[in-house]
CSV table of C-alpha atoms in Angstrom, one decimal:
chain,number,residue,atom,x,y,z
A,375,MET,CA,-26.1,14.4,-55.5
A,376,ALA,CA,-28.9,15.9,-54.2
A,377,GLY,CA,-29.2,13.0,-51.9
A,378,ASP,CA,-25.6,13.2,-50.7
A,379,SER,CA,-26.2,16.8,-50.1
A,380,ARG,CA,-29.2,15.9,-48.0
A,381,ASN,CA,-27.6,13.6,-45.8
A,382,ASN,CA,-24.8,15.9,-45.5
A,383,GLU,CA,-27.2,18.4,-44.1
A,384,VAL,CA,-28.8,16.0,-41.5
A,385,GLN,CA,-25.6,15.0,-40.2
A,386,MET,CA,-24.6,18.8,-39.9
A,387,LEU,CA,-28.2,19.4,-38.0
A,388,GLU,CA,-27.5,16.3,-35.7
A,389,LEU,CA,-24.2,17.7,-35.1
A,390,LEU,CA,-25.4,21.2,-34.2
A,391,LEU,CA,-28.3,19.9,-32.2
A,392,GLY,CA,-26.0,17.7,-30.4
A,393,LEU,CA,-28.5,14.9,-30.7
A,394,SER,CA,-29.2,11.7,-32.6
A,395,LEU,CA,-32.4,12.1,-34.8
A,396,PRO,CA,-34.8,9.0,-34.9
A,397,ASP,CA,-34.9,7.1,-38.1
A,398,SER,CA,-38.5,8.3,-39.0
A,399,TYR,CA,-37.6,12.1,-39.0
A,400,LYS,CA,-34.4,11.5,-40.9
A,401,THR,CA,-36.7,9.6,-43.5
A,402,PHE,CA,-38.9,12.4,-43.5
A,403,LEU,CA,-36.3,15.0,-44.0
A,404,LEU,CA,-34.2,13.0,-46.5
A,405,GLY,CA,-37.7,12.9,-48.9
A,406,SER,CA,-38.3,14.9,-51.9
A,407,GLU,CA,-41.4,16.7,-50.7
A,408,HIS,CA,-42.1,17.9,-47.0
A,409,THR,CA,-45.7,17.0,-45.7
A,410,THR,CA,-48.2,19.1,-43.9
A,411,VAL,CA,-50.0,17.7,-41.2
A,412,ASN,CA,-53.2,19.5,-40.0
A,413,GLY,CA,-52.6,22.3,-42.4
A,414,LEU,CA,-49.2,23.4,-41.4
A,415,PRO,CA,-45.8,21.9,-42.2
A,416,ILE,CA,-43.4,20.1,-40.3
A,417,LEU,CA,-39.8,21.9,-39.9
A,418,GLY,CA,-36.4,20.5,-41.3
A,419,LEU,CA,-34.3,21.8,-43.7
A,420,PRO,CA,-32.2,24.0,-44.3
A,421,VAL,CA,-29.8,24.2,-41.6
A,422,ASP,CA,-29.8,27.6,-40.6
A,423,LEU,CA,-31.1,29.7,-37.5
A,424,SER,CA,-34.4,30.9,-38.9
A,425,PRO,CA,-37.5,30.1,-37.2
A,426,SER,CA,-38.7,28.2,-40.2
A,427,SER,CA,-36.0,25.5,-39.8
A,428,ALA,CA,-35.8,23.0,-37.3
A,429,LEU,CA,-32.4,24.2,-35.7
A,430,GLY,CA,-33.7,27.7,-35.8
A,431,ALA,CA,-37.2,26.7,-33.8
A,432,THR,CA,-35.4,24.5,-31.5
A,433,GLU,CA,-32.7,27.3,-30.5
A,434,LEU,CA,-36.1,29.6,-29.6
A,435,VAL,CA,-37.1,26.7,-27.7
A,436,ARG,CA,-33.9,26.1,-25.7
A,437,SER,CA,-33.6,29.9,-25.1
A,438,SER,CA,-37.1,30.5,-23.7
A,439,ARG,CA,-37.4,27.4,-21.7
A,440,SER,CA,-33.9,27.2,-20.3
A,441,ASP,CA,-35.2,25.0,-17.6
A,442,LEU,CA,-35.9,22.2,-19.6
A,443,GLU,CA,-33.3,19.4,-20.9
A,444,THR,CA,-31.9,19.8,-24.5
A,445,LYS,CA,-33.7,16.4,-25.4
A,446,TYR,CA,-36.2,18.4,-27.5
A,447,VAL,CA,-36.4,19.0,-31.4
A,448,ALA,CA,-38.7,21.6,-32.5
A,449,ILE,CA,-40.8,20.4,-35.6
A,450,ARG,CA,-43.3,23.1,-35.4
A,451,LEU,CA,-44.0,26.4,-34.0
A,452,LEU,CA,-47.6,28.1,-33.8
A,453,ASP,CA,-48.2,31.1,-31.5
A,454,CYS,CA,-46.5,30.4,-28.2
A,455,ARG,CA,-46.3,26.6,-28.7
A,456,ALA,CA,-44.0,24.4,-30.1
A,457,LEU,CA,-44.5,20.8,-31.2
A,458,CYS,CA,-41.5,18.9,-30.6
A,459,LEU,CA,-39.8,15.5,-30.7
A,460,GLU,CA,-38.9,14.1,-27.3
A,461,ILE,CA,-35.3,12.4,-27.9
A,462,SER,CA,-34.7,10.5,-24.7
A,463,ASP,CA,-32.4,8.0,-26.1
A,464,PRO,CA,-29.0,10.0,-26.9
A,465,ARG,CA,-28.4,7.5,-29.3
A,466,SER,CA,-30.5,6.9,-32.5
A,467,SER,CA,-33.6,5.4,-32.5
A,468,SER,CA,-36.1,4.5,-34.7
A,469,ASP,CA,-39.0,6.8,-34.0
A,470,ALA,CA,-39.6,9.4,-31.1
A,471,PRO,CA,-43.1,10.8,-29.6
A,472,LEU,CA,-44.4,14.2,-29.9
A,473,VAL,CA,-45.0,16.7,-27.3
A,474,GLU,CA,-46.2,20.3,-27.2
A,475,ILE,CA,-44.1,23.0,-24.9
A,476,ASN,CA,-45.3,26.3,-24.1
A,477,LEU,CA,-42.8,29.1,-24.3
A,478,ARG,CA,-44.3,31.5,-22.3
A,479,ASP,CA,-45.0,29.6,-18.8
A,480,GLY,CA,-43.3,27.0,-16.7
A,481,THR,CA,-45.8,24.3,-17.6
A,482,PRO,CA,-44.3,20.5,-18.0
A,483,PRO,CA,-44.4,19.3,-22.0
A,484,GLU,CA,-47.6,17.9,-22.8
A,485,TYR,CA,-47.6,14.6,-24.7
A,486,VAL,CA,-49.5,14.7,-28.2
A,487,HIS,CA,-48.4,11.6,-30.0
A,488,PRO,CA,-46.8,8.4,-29.2
A,489,SER,CA,-45.1,8.1,-32.6
A,490,PHE,CA,-43.8,10.6,-35.2
A,491,LYS,CA,-44.2,8.3,-37.8
A,492,GLN,CA,-47.7,7.4,-37.2
A,493,TYR,CA,-48.4,11.2,-37.1
A,494,VAL,CA,-47.3,12.0,-40.4
A,495,GLU,CA,-48.9,9.2,-41.8
A,496,GLU,CA,-52.1,10.2,-40.1
A,497,GLY,CA,-51.7,13.5,-41.9
A,498,VAL,CA,-51.0,12.2,-45.1
A,499,GLN,CA,-54.1,10.0,-44.7
A,500,LYS,CA,-56.0,13.0,-43.9
A,501,ASN,CA,-54.9,14.9,-46.5
A,502,GLN,CA,-55.9,12.2,-49.0
A,503,GLU,CA,-59.8,12.2,-47.6
A,504,ILE,CA,-59.7,15.8,-47.7
A,505,LEU,CA,-58.8,15.7,-51.3
A,506,LEU,CA,-61.4,12.8,-52.0
A,507,ALA,CA,-64.1,14.9,-50.4
A,508,VAL,CA,-63.0,18.0,-52.2
A,509,ASN,CA,-63.2,16.2,-55.6
A,510,ARG,CA,-66.5,14.5,-54.8
A,511,LEU,CA,-68.0,18.0,-54.0
A,512,GLU,CA,-66.7,19.7,-57.1
A,513,ASN,CA,-68.4,16.6,-59.1
A,514,LEU,CA,-71.8,17.3,-57.3
A,515,GLN,CA,-71.5,21.0,-57.7
A,516,LYS,CA,-71.2,20.6,-61.4
A,517,LEU,CA,-74.0,18.0,-61.7
A,518,SER,CA,-76.2,20.4,-59.4
A,519,GLY,CA,-75.0,23.4,-61.7
A,520,GLU,CA,-75.9,21.7,-64.9
A,521,LYS,CA,-79.4,20.7,-63.4
A,522,ASN,CA,-80.3,24.0,-62.1
A,523,PRO,CA,-77.1,26.6,-62.1
A,524,ALA,CA,-79.5,29.1,-60.5
A,525,CYS,CA,-79.7,27.2,-57.3
A,526,ASN,CA,-76.2,26.5,-56.9
A,527,MET,CA,-75.4,27.7,-53.3
A,528,SER,CA,-71.4,27.7,-54.0
A,529,ARG,CA,-71.8,30.0,-56.8
A,530,PHE,CA,-75.3,32.0,-55.8
A,531,ASP,CA,-75.2,35.6,-57.5
A,532,HIS,CA,-78.3,38.0,-56.8
A,533,LYS,CA,-77.6,39.1,-60.4
A,534,ILE,CA,-78.7,35.9,-61.9
A,535,ALA,CA,-80.9,34.7,-59.3
A,536,ASP,CA,-83.6,35.8,-56.9
A,537,ARG,CA,-83.5,32.8,-54.4
A,538,PHE,CA,-81.6,30.4,-52.4
A,539,PRO,CA,-81.5,26.5,-53.2
A,540,GLU,CA,-84.4,24.8,-51.7
A,541,ALA,CA,-84.5,22.2,-48.8
A,542,LYS,CA,-84.7,19.5,-51.3
A,543,GLN,CA,-81.7,20.4,-53.4
A,544,ARG,CA,-78.3,19.5,-52.6
A,545,ARG,CA,-76.2,21.9,-50.6
A,546,GLU,CA,-72.2,21.9,-50.0
A,547,TYR,CA,-70.3,23.4,-47.2
A,548,ARG,CA,-67.3,23.9,-46.4
A,549,CYS,CA,-65.8,24.9,-42.9
A,550,CYS,CA,-62.3,26.3,-42.6
A,551,VAL,CA,-59.9,28.0,-40.5
A,552,HIS,CA,-56.8,29.8,-41.7
A,553,ASP,CA,-57.1,28.1,-45.3
A,554,HIS,CA,-57.3,24.8,-43.7
A,555,ILE,CA,-60.3,22.6,-44.3
A,556,VAL,CA,-61.9,21.4,-40.9
A,557,GLY,CA,-65.3,20.4,-42.2
A,558,LEU,CA,-66.9,19.2,-45.5
A,559,THR,CA,-70.3,18.1,-46.3
A,560,ALA,CA,-73.0,17.8,-48.9
A,561,LEU,CA,-76.4,17.4,-47.6
A,562,GLN,CA,-80.4,17.6,-49.1
A,563,PHE,CA,-83.9,17.2,-47.2
A,564,ASP,CA,-85.4,14.1,-48.0
A,565,LYS,CA,-89.7,13.9,-47.5
A,566,ASN,CA,-89.1,10.0,-47.5
A,567,ILE,CA,-87.5,10.1,-44.0
A,568,ASN,CA,-88.2,14.0,-43.2
A,569,GLY,CA,-84.6,14.6,-42.3
A,570,LEU,CA,-81.5,15.4,-44.3
A,571,ILE,CA,-79.4,13.0,-46.4
A,572,ILE,CA,-75.7,13.6,-46.1
A,573,ASP,CA,-73.7,12.3,-48.8
A,574,VAL,CA,-70.1,13.5,-48.0
A,575,PHE,CA,-68.8,14.0,-44.1
A,576,LEU,CA,-65.6,15.1,-43.3
A,577,ALA,CA,-64.0,16.4,-40.2
A,578,THR,CA,-60.5,17.4,-39.4
A,579,ASP,CA,-58.7,19.3,-36.6
A,580,HIS,CA,-56.5,22.7,-36.6
A,581,PRO,CA,-53.6,22.6,-34.4
A,582,GLY,CA,-54.3,26.0,-33.0
A,583,TYR,CA,-57.5,25.0,-31.6
A,584,GLN,CA,-59.1,22.3,-29.2
A,585,GLU,CA,-59.0,18.9,-30.5
A,586,GLY,CA,-62.1,17.7,-31.7
A,587,HIS,CA,-63.4,21.5,-32.8
A,588,GLY,CA,-63.5,20.4,-36.7
A,589,VAL,CA,-66.5,17.8,-36.1
A,590,GLN,CA,-68.2,20.0,-33.4
A,591,ALA,CA,-68.3,23.0,-35.7
A,592,LEU,CA,-69.3,20.7,-38.9
A,593,VAL,CA,-72.2,18.7,-36.8
A,594,THR,CA,-73.4,22.1,-35.5
A,595,LEU,CA,-73.9,23.3,-39.2
A,596,ILE,CA,-75.8,20.6,-40.1
A,597,LEU,CA,-78.1,20.3,-37.6
A,598,SER,CA,-78.8,24.1,-37.8
A,599,ASP,CA,-79.3,23.4,-41.6
A,600,ALA,CA,-82.0,20.6,-40.5
A,601,TYR,CA,-83.7,22.9,-38.3
A,602,LYS,CA,-84.0,25.7,-40.8
A,603,CYS,CA,-85.5,22.9,-43.4
A,604,GLY,CA,-88.5,22.6,-41.4
A,605,GLY,CA,-88.8,18.7,-40.7
A,606,SER,CA,-87.5,16.6,-38.2
A,607,MET,CA,-83.7,16.9,-37.0
A,608,ALA,CA,-83.3,13.3,-38.3
A,609,LEU,CA,-79.9,12.5,-40.1
A,610,GLN,CA,-79.1,9.5,-42.8
A,611,PHE,CA,-75.7,9.0,-44.0
A,612,THR,CA,-75.4,7.4,-47.3
A,613,GLY,CA,-73.0,4.7,-48.2
A,614,ASN,CA,-70.4,7.1,-49.4
A,615,VAL,CA,-69.8,8.0,-46.1
A,616,ASN,CA,-68.0,5.4,-43.8
A,617,ALA,CA,-69.5,2.7,-45.6
A,618,GLY,CA,-72.9,3.5,-44.6
A,619,ARG,CA,-72.4,3.9,-41.4
A,620,ILE,CA,-72.1,6.9,-38.6
A,621,PRO,CA,-68.7,8.5,-39.0
A,622,ASP,CA,-66.6,7.3,-36.0
A,623,ASP,CA,-65.6,11.0,-35.2
A,624,LEU,CA,-69.3,11.4,-34.6
A,625,VAL,CA,-69.9,8.7,-32.6
A,626,TYR,CA,-67.1,9.4,-30.2
A,627,LEU,CA,-68.7,13.1,-30.3
A,628,GLY,CA,-71.8,11.8,-29.0
A,629,LYS,CA,-70.3,9.5,-26.4
A,630,MET,CA,-68.4,12.5,-25.0
A,631,PHE,CA,-72.0,14.1,-24.2
A,632,GLY,CA,-73.5,10.8,-22.9
A,633,ILE,CA,-75.1,9.9,-26.3
A,634,ALA,CA,-75.1,6.3,-27.6
A,635,PHE,CA,-76.7,6.0,-31.2
A,636,LYS,CA,-79.3,3.2,-31.5
A,637,HIS,CA,-78.5,2.7,-35.2
A,638,THR,CA,-74.9,3.4,-35.7
A,639,GLU,CA,-74.6,0.6,-38.5
A,640,GLU,CA,-77.4,1.7,-40.4
A,641,GLY,CA,-76.0,5.3,-40.4
A,642,HIS,CA,-79.1,7.1,-38.9
A,643,ILE,CA,-79.5,9.4,-36.1
A,644,ASP,CA,-83.1,9.9,-35.2
A,645,HIS,CA,-84.8,13.5,-34.1
A,646,ASP,CA,-84.1,12.8,-30.2
A,647,GLU,CA,-80.5,11.9,-30.7
A,648,SER,CA,-80.0,15.1,-32.9
A,649,VAL,CA,-81.6,17.4,-30.4
A,650,ALA,CA,-80.1,16.1,-27.6
A,651,LEU,CA,-76.4,16.5,-29.5
A,652,TYR,CA,-77.3,20.0,-30.7
A,653,GLY,CA,-78.3,21.2,-27.4
A,654,HIS,CA,-75.0,20.0,-25.8
A,655,LEU,CA,-72.9,21.5,-28.8
A,656,THR,CA,-74.4,24.9,-28.2
A,657,GLY,CA,-73.5,24.7,-24.5
A,658,LEU,CA,-77.1,24.0,-23.0
A,659,SER,CA,-76.5,22.2,-19.6
A,660,THR,CA,-78.6,19.6,-18.9
A,661,GLU,CA,-80.5,21.5,-16.3
A,662,THR,CA,-81.2,24.1,-18.8
A,663,GLN,CA,-82.3,21.4,-21.2
A,664,GLU,CA,-84.7,20.0,-18.7
A,665,ILE,CA,-86.3,23.6,-18.0
A,666,ILE,CA,-86.9,23.7,-21.8
A,667,LYS,CA,-88.5,20.3,-22.0
A,668,ARG,CA,-90.8,21.4,-18.8
A,669,LEU,CA,-92.0,24.7,-20.7
A,670,HIS,CA,-92.8,23.0,-24.0
A,671,LYS,CA,-94.6,20.4,-22.2
A,672,CYS,CA,-96.6,23.1,-20.5
A,673,GLY,CA,-97.8,24.4,-24.0
A,674,GLN,CA,-95.2,27.2,-24.5
A,675,ASN,CA,-94.0,28.0,-28.0
A,676,ILE,CA,-89.8,26.8,-27.2
A,677,SER,CA,-88.1,23.7,-27.7
A,678,ILE,CA,-84.1,23.0,-27.3
A,679,GLU,CA,-83.5,22.9,-31.0
A,680,GLY,CA,-85.0,26.3,-31.6
A,681,ILE,CA,-83.1,27.8,-28.7
A,682,SER,CA,-79.9,25.9,-29.6
A,683,PHE,CA,-80.4,27.5,-33.3
A,684,LEU,CA,-80.5,30.8,-31.9
A,685,ILE,CA,-77.4,30.4,-29.9
A,686,ALA,CA,-75.6,28.7,-32.8
A,687,SER,CA,-76.9,32.0,-34.9
A,688,ASP,CA,-75.1,33.8,-32.3
A,689,ILE,CA,-78.1,35.9,-31.4
A,690,TRP,CA,-78.2,34.7,-27.8
A,691,LYS,CA,-75.6,33.4,-25.7
A,692,ASN,CA,-75.9,30.1,-23.7
A,693,HIS,CA,-75.5,31.8,-20.5
A,694,GLU,CA,-78.0,34.7,-21.1
A,695,VAL,CA,-80.3,31.7,-22.3
A,696,GLU,CA,-80.0,30.2,-18.9
A,697,TRP,CA,-80.5,33.2,-17.0
A,698,VAL,CA,-83.5,34.3,-18.7
A,699,LEU,CA,-85.1,30.9,-18.2
A,700,LYS,CA,-84.5,30.8,-14.5
A,701,ASN,CA,-85.4,34.1,-13.8
A,702,PHE,CA,-87.9,35.8,-16.3
A,703,SER,CA,-91.8,34.5,-16.3
A,704,ARG,CA,-92.2,34.7,-19.9
A,705,PRO,CA,-89.1,33.4,-21.6
A,706,GLU,CA,-90.2,32.7,-24.9
A,707,ASP,CA,-91.6,35.9,-25.6
A,708,LEU,CA,-88.2,37.5,-24.9
A,709,LEU,CA,-86.0,34.6,-26.5
A,710,LEU,CA,-88.0,34.0,-29.4
A,711,GLY,CA,-88.7,38.0,-30.0
A,712,MET,CA,-92.9,37.2,-29.7
A,713,ASP,CA,-93.4,40.4,-27.7
A,714,LYS,CA,-93.7,43.6,-29.9
A,715,PRO,CA,-93.6,47.3,-29.1
A,716,GLU,CA,-97.3,47.5,-29.7
A,717,ASN,CA,-97.9,45.8,-26.4
A,718,ARG,CA,-95.7,48.7,-24.5
A,719,LEU,CA,-95.9,47.0,-21.0
A,720,LYS,CA,-94.7,43.3,-22.0
A,721,TYR,CA,-92.4,44.6,-24.3
A,722,CYS,CA,-90.6,47.0,-21.8
A,723,GLU,CA,-90.5,43.8,-19.5
A,724,SER,CA,-88.9,41.8,-21.9
A,725,ILE,CA,-86.1,44.6,-22.6
A,726,SER,CA,-85.4,44.9,-19.1
A,727,PHE,CA,-84.6,41.1,-18.4
A,728,GLY,CA,-83.0,41.5,-21.8
A,729,CYS,CA,-80.6,43.9,-20.7
A,730,ALA,CA,-79.9,42.4,-17.3
A,731,ALA,CA,-78.7,39.0,-19.1
A,732,LEU,CA,-77.0,41.2,-21.7
A,733,GLY,CA,-74.8,42.9,-18.8
A,734,ILE,CA,-73.5,39.2,-18.0
A,735,SER,CA,-72.2,38.8,-21.4
A,736,LYS,CA,-70.4,42.4,-21.3
A,737,LEU,CA,-69.0,41.9,-18.1
A,738,GLN,CA,-67.3,38.5,-19.2
A,739,GLN,CA,-65.9,40.2,-22.3
A,740,LYS,CA,-64.5,42.9,-20.2
A,741,ILE,CA,-62.8,40.3,-18.0
A,742,ALA,CA,-61.5,38.4,-20.9
A,743,ALA,CA,-60.1,41.7,-22.6
A,744,ASP,CA,-58.5,42.4,-19.4
A,745,ILE,CA,-56.7,39.5,-18.8
A,746,SER,CA,-55.5,39.1,-22.3
A,747,VAL,CA,-53.5,42.1,-22.1
A,748,ASP,CA,-50.7,42.4,-19.4
A,749,LYS,CA,-47.9,44.7,-18.8
A,750,ASP,CA,-45.6,41.6,-18.3
A,751,ASN,CA,-47.6,39.3,-21.0
A,752,PRO,CA,-48.5,41.6,-24.0
A,753,VAL,CA,-50.9,39.1,-25.6
A,754,ILE,CA,-52.1,36.2,-23.8
A,755,GLU,CA,-53.9,33.6,-26.5
A,756,ASP,CA,-55.7,31.6,-23.9
A,757,ALA,CA,-57.2,34.0,-21.5
A,758,ALA,CA,-60.7,32.6,-21.0
A,759,CYS,CA,-63.5,33.6,-18.5
A,760,THR,CA,-66.3,31.1,-18.2
A,761,VAL,CA,-69.9,31.8,-16.7
A,762,SER,CA,-72.1,29.6,-15.0
A,763,ILE,CA,-75.9,30.5,-13.9
A,764,LYS,CA,-77.2,29.5,-10.6
A,765,ASN,CA,-81.0,31.0,-9.9
A,766,ASN,CA,-80.3,34.8,-10.2
A,767,ILE,CA,-76.5,34.7,-9.7
A,768,ALA,CA,-73.8,34.3,-12.9
A,769,THR,CA,-70.6,33.1,-11.5
A,770,PHE,CA,-67.4,34.2,-13.2
A,771,HIS,CA,-64.1,31.9,-13.4
A,772,ALA,CA,-61.2,33.3,-15.3
A,773,ASN,CA,-57.9,31.6,-15.7
A,774,TYR,CA,-55.6,34.6,-15.1
A,775,LEU,CA,-55.3,37.5,-12.3
A,776,TYR,CA,-57.7,40.3,-13.1
A,777,ALA,CA,-59.0,43.3,-11.2
A,778,LEU,CA,-62.6,43.7,-10.8
A,779,PRO,CA,-64.1,46.3,-13.2
A,780,TRP,CA,-66.6,48.8,-13.2
A,781,ILE,CA,-66.9,48.9,-9.1
A,782,ASN,CA,-67.4,51.8,-7.1
A,783,VAL,CA,-64.7,51.6,-4.4
A,784,ALA,CA,-61.4,53.4,-3.8
A,785,GLU,CA,-59.0,50.1,-3.6
A,786,ARG,CA,-58.3,48.0,-6.8
A,787,LEU,CA,-60.0,44.2,-5.9
A,788,LEU,CA,-57.8,41.5,-7.7
A,789,MET,CA,-59.3,38.2,-8.4
A,790,ASP,CA,-56.8,35.2,-8.3
A,791,PRO,CA,-57.3,32.4,-11.2
A,792,ASN,CA,-59.0,30.3,-8.5
A,793,GLU,CA,-61.4,32.8,-7.0
A,794,THR,CA,-65.0,32.9,-8.3
A,795,LEU,CA,-66.9,36.1,-8.9
A,796,HIS,CA,-70.8,36.0,-8.0
A,797,VAL,CA,-72.6,38.6,-9.8
A,798,ALA,CA,-76.6,39.5,-9.8
A,799,PRO,CA,-77.6,41.3,-12.8
A,800,LEU,CA,-80.4,43.8,-11.9
A,801,PRO,CA,-83.3,44.3,-14.3
A,802,VAL,CA,-83.9,47.7,-14.8
A,803,LYS,CA,-87.5,47.4,-13.9
A,804,TYR,CA,-86.6,47.4,-10.4
A,805,ARG,CA,-85.0,50.9,-10.3
A,806,HIS,CA,-87.7,52.3,-8.4
A,807,THR,CA,-86.8,50.7,-5.1
A,808,PHE,CA,-83.0,50.4,-6.1
A,809,GLY,CA,-81.6,50.9,-2.5
A,810,GLU,CA,-83.8,47.9,-1.2
A,811,VAL,CA,-83.4,45.6,-4.3
A,812,VAL,CA,-79.8,46.1,-4.2
A,813,LYS,CA,-79.6,45.1,-0.3
A,814,ASN,CA,-81.9,42.1,-1.3
A,815,TYR,CA,-79.7,40.9,-4.1
A,816,ALA,CA,-76.5,41.3,-2.0
A,817,SER,CA,-78.2,39.3,0.9
A,818,LEU,CA,-78.6,36.1,-1.6
A,819,MET,CA,-74.5,36.3,-1.9
A,820,ASN,CA,-72.6,35.3,1.1
A,821,ASP,CA,-69.3,34.9,-0.7
A,822,GLN,CA,-66.8,37.8,-0.2
A,823,ARG,CA,-66.2,38.3,-3.9
A,824,SER,CA,-69.8,39.3,-5.1
A,825,ALA,CA,-71.3,42.4,-6.8
A,826,VAL,CA,-74.7,43.5,-8.0
A,827,LEU,CA,-74.7,44.5,-12.0
A,828,THR,CA,-76.5,47.4,-13.1
A,829,THR,CA,-76.7,50.4,-15.8
A,830,LYS,CA,-75.1,53.5,-15.9
A,831,GLU,CA,-78.3,55.0,-14.6
A,832,ALA,CA,-77.9,54.0,-11.2
A,833,GLU,CA,-75.2,56.7,-10.3
A,834,GLU,CA,-78.1,59.6,-10.7
A,835,ASP,CA,-79.9,57.9,-7.9
A,836,PRO,CA,-79.6,60.5,-5.0
A,837,GLN,CA,-78.6,57.8,-2.6
A,838,PHE,CA,-76.4,56.1,-4.6
A,839,ASP,CA,-72.8,56.9,-3.0
A,840,LYS,CA,-74.5,56.1,0.4
A,841,ILE,CA,-76.0,52.4,-0.8
A,842,SER,CA,-72.7,51.5,-2.6
A,843,GLU,CA,-70.7,52.4,0.7
A,844,GLU,CA,-73.1,50.5,3.1
A,845,LEU,CA,-73.3,47.6,0.5
A,846,HIS,CA,-69.5,47.2,0.6
A,847,LYS,CA,-69.3,47.8,4.3
A,848,ASN,CA,-71.9,45.4,5.4
A,849,THR,CA,-72.1,42.5,2.9
A,850,ARG,CA,-68.8,42.8,1.2
A,851,ALA,CA,-70.3,42.8,-2.1
A,852,SER,CA,-69.8,45.6,-4.6
A,853,LEU,CA,-71.7,47.8,-6.6
A,854,MET,CA,-70.9,47.2,-10.3
A,855,ILE,CA,-71.7,49.9,-12.9
A,856,LEU,CA,-71.9,49.1,-16.6
A,857,PRO,CA,-70.5,52.0,-18.8
A,858,PHE,CA,-73.5,51.8,-20.9
A,859,ARG,CA,-76.8,53.4,-20.0
A,860,PHE,CA,-80.0,51.5,-20.4
A,861,ASP,CA,-81.1,52.9,-23.9
A,862,GLU,CA,-77.7,51.6,-25.4
A,863,LEU,CA,-78.4,48.0,-24.2
A,864,GLU,CA,-82.0,48.4,-25.0
A,865,GLN,CA,-81.1,48.9,-28.6
A,866,GLU,CA,-78.9,45.7,-28.6
A,867,VAL,CA,-81.7,43.6,-27.0
A,868,ALA,CA,-84.2,44.9,-29.5
A,869,SER,CA,-82.1,43.9,-32.5
A,870,LYS,CA,-81.8,40.3,-30.8
A,871,MET,CA,-85.4,40.0,-30.4
A,872,MET,CA,-86.2,41.4,-33.9
A,873,ARG,CA,-83.6,38.6,-35.2
A,874,ALA,CA,-85.1,35.9,-33.4
A,875,GLY,CA,-88.7,36.6,-34.5
A,876,ARG,CA,-87.1,36.2,-38.0
A,877,VAL,CA,-86.3,32.4,-37.5
A,878,ARG,CA,-88.6,29.6,-37.3
A,879,GLN,CA,-90.1,29.4,-34.0
């Protein structure tokens, strides 16, 4: 009786949609249990107009995207995106490809997978791999807890222990997004290879994020752990991971960054390969990595893995690091927190350049926030503003229209999505020659959309209005004033330097 009822519901769904569903999807609907793929359920029955059913979700897609044909059946809704079956043949077929439709803009559907059947099978297989990995982690956790319960990372408690697990002890990590596991690993330091032994490695994707984010997050976590251990960055995978080979996801990730692992079959990644991968994962450009290598060869206490760890720990942003490396004569003293307040002159200089670099991040956050909230589009999930550094100029590129913030001009200057904004952050140490320095900085930028960025104290300069007017008139550059005083930024930079000083140099 239950089977007949489901068959009737499937037929009713086809009738209301005006489409013949592919056999693979009908088999899925007739199954006793619906499957989650990448942590989210596939929509289907019952036949009603709620967004949690295939009929309701499809009607939402059709009303939102009336410009598209009615050959799409929505099987998942996430934010402003719908995962749909594309039924090109009005008659019944065995299978159908999957496309993603944006409900808010007029972009054409984007192909996600050639087969719904394979998509579900891959999801089931990944769920089984996650279950096996979780079971193995739990078994390892029990074993670790029996040997040394006070040093079990997963159940660490200050009441019963006064220290975290040592590097040589096994540690388990889980990376999750919205309660969906995107990464699992178990590792420990081995003095024989002077690196990490990895006994569990599993990475998956969440549909709300870019493809490959799971393996990138997991590998970044592993390499950060390797750096904290104090040995080399070498990694060795055991026979429990991909039959002793380097995981396929990790091999593909290396190829994305132009890194070909030499010992794939042996499951070994050497120190140099790990360092190069770590640098790319934390957003260090090839040019920046070469600068760090040159400084290291000159005897300065700075390395790619050390800087990458600071970025991964969210102490510095990669564009802040790049600007400091290209503009400050003592970058290691600022980035690694080596300058101390007792050495007043050097410390003030580091703080000054640190505030200039921090101003770039403040401007990026402001632009991203402005384009995320719009009167026509209350919420824009994919709002983004990227930053690149060339010499002392920071170049901003946003994917939506926005108005230039913090400028001292009467008219409202708008930036199109295809336009770039060139900004020169002004270190506060140059404030005593404010007018001349502003003009010199502006002369380096010939682009119409450019600005000189400085702190709120600039408004106290007697010549401020005159300098701002001449600057905009003669160079078409704007004077951009941060809504922060120098001492406010100074506290944040000092905190960054203090945190950086606590980690291994």
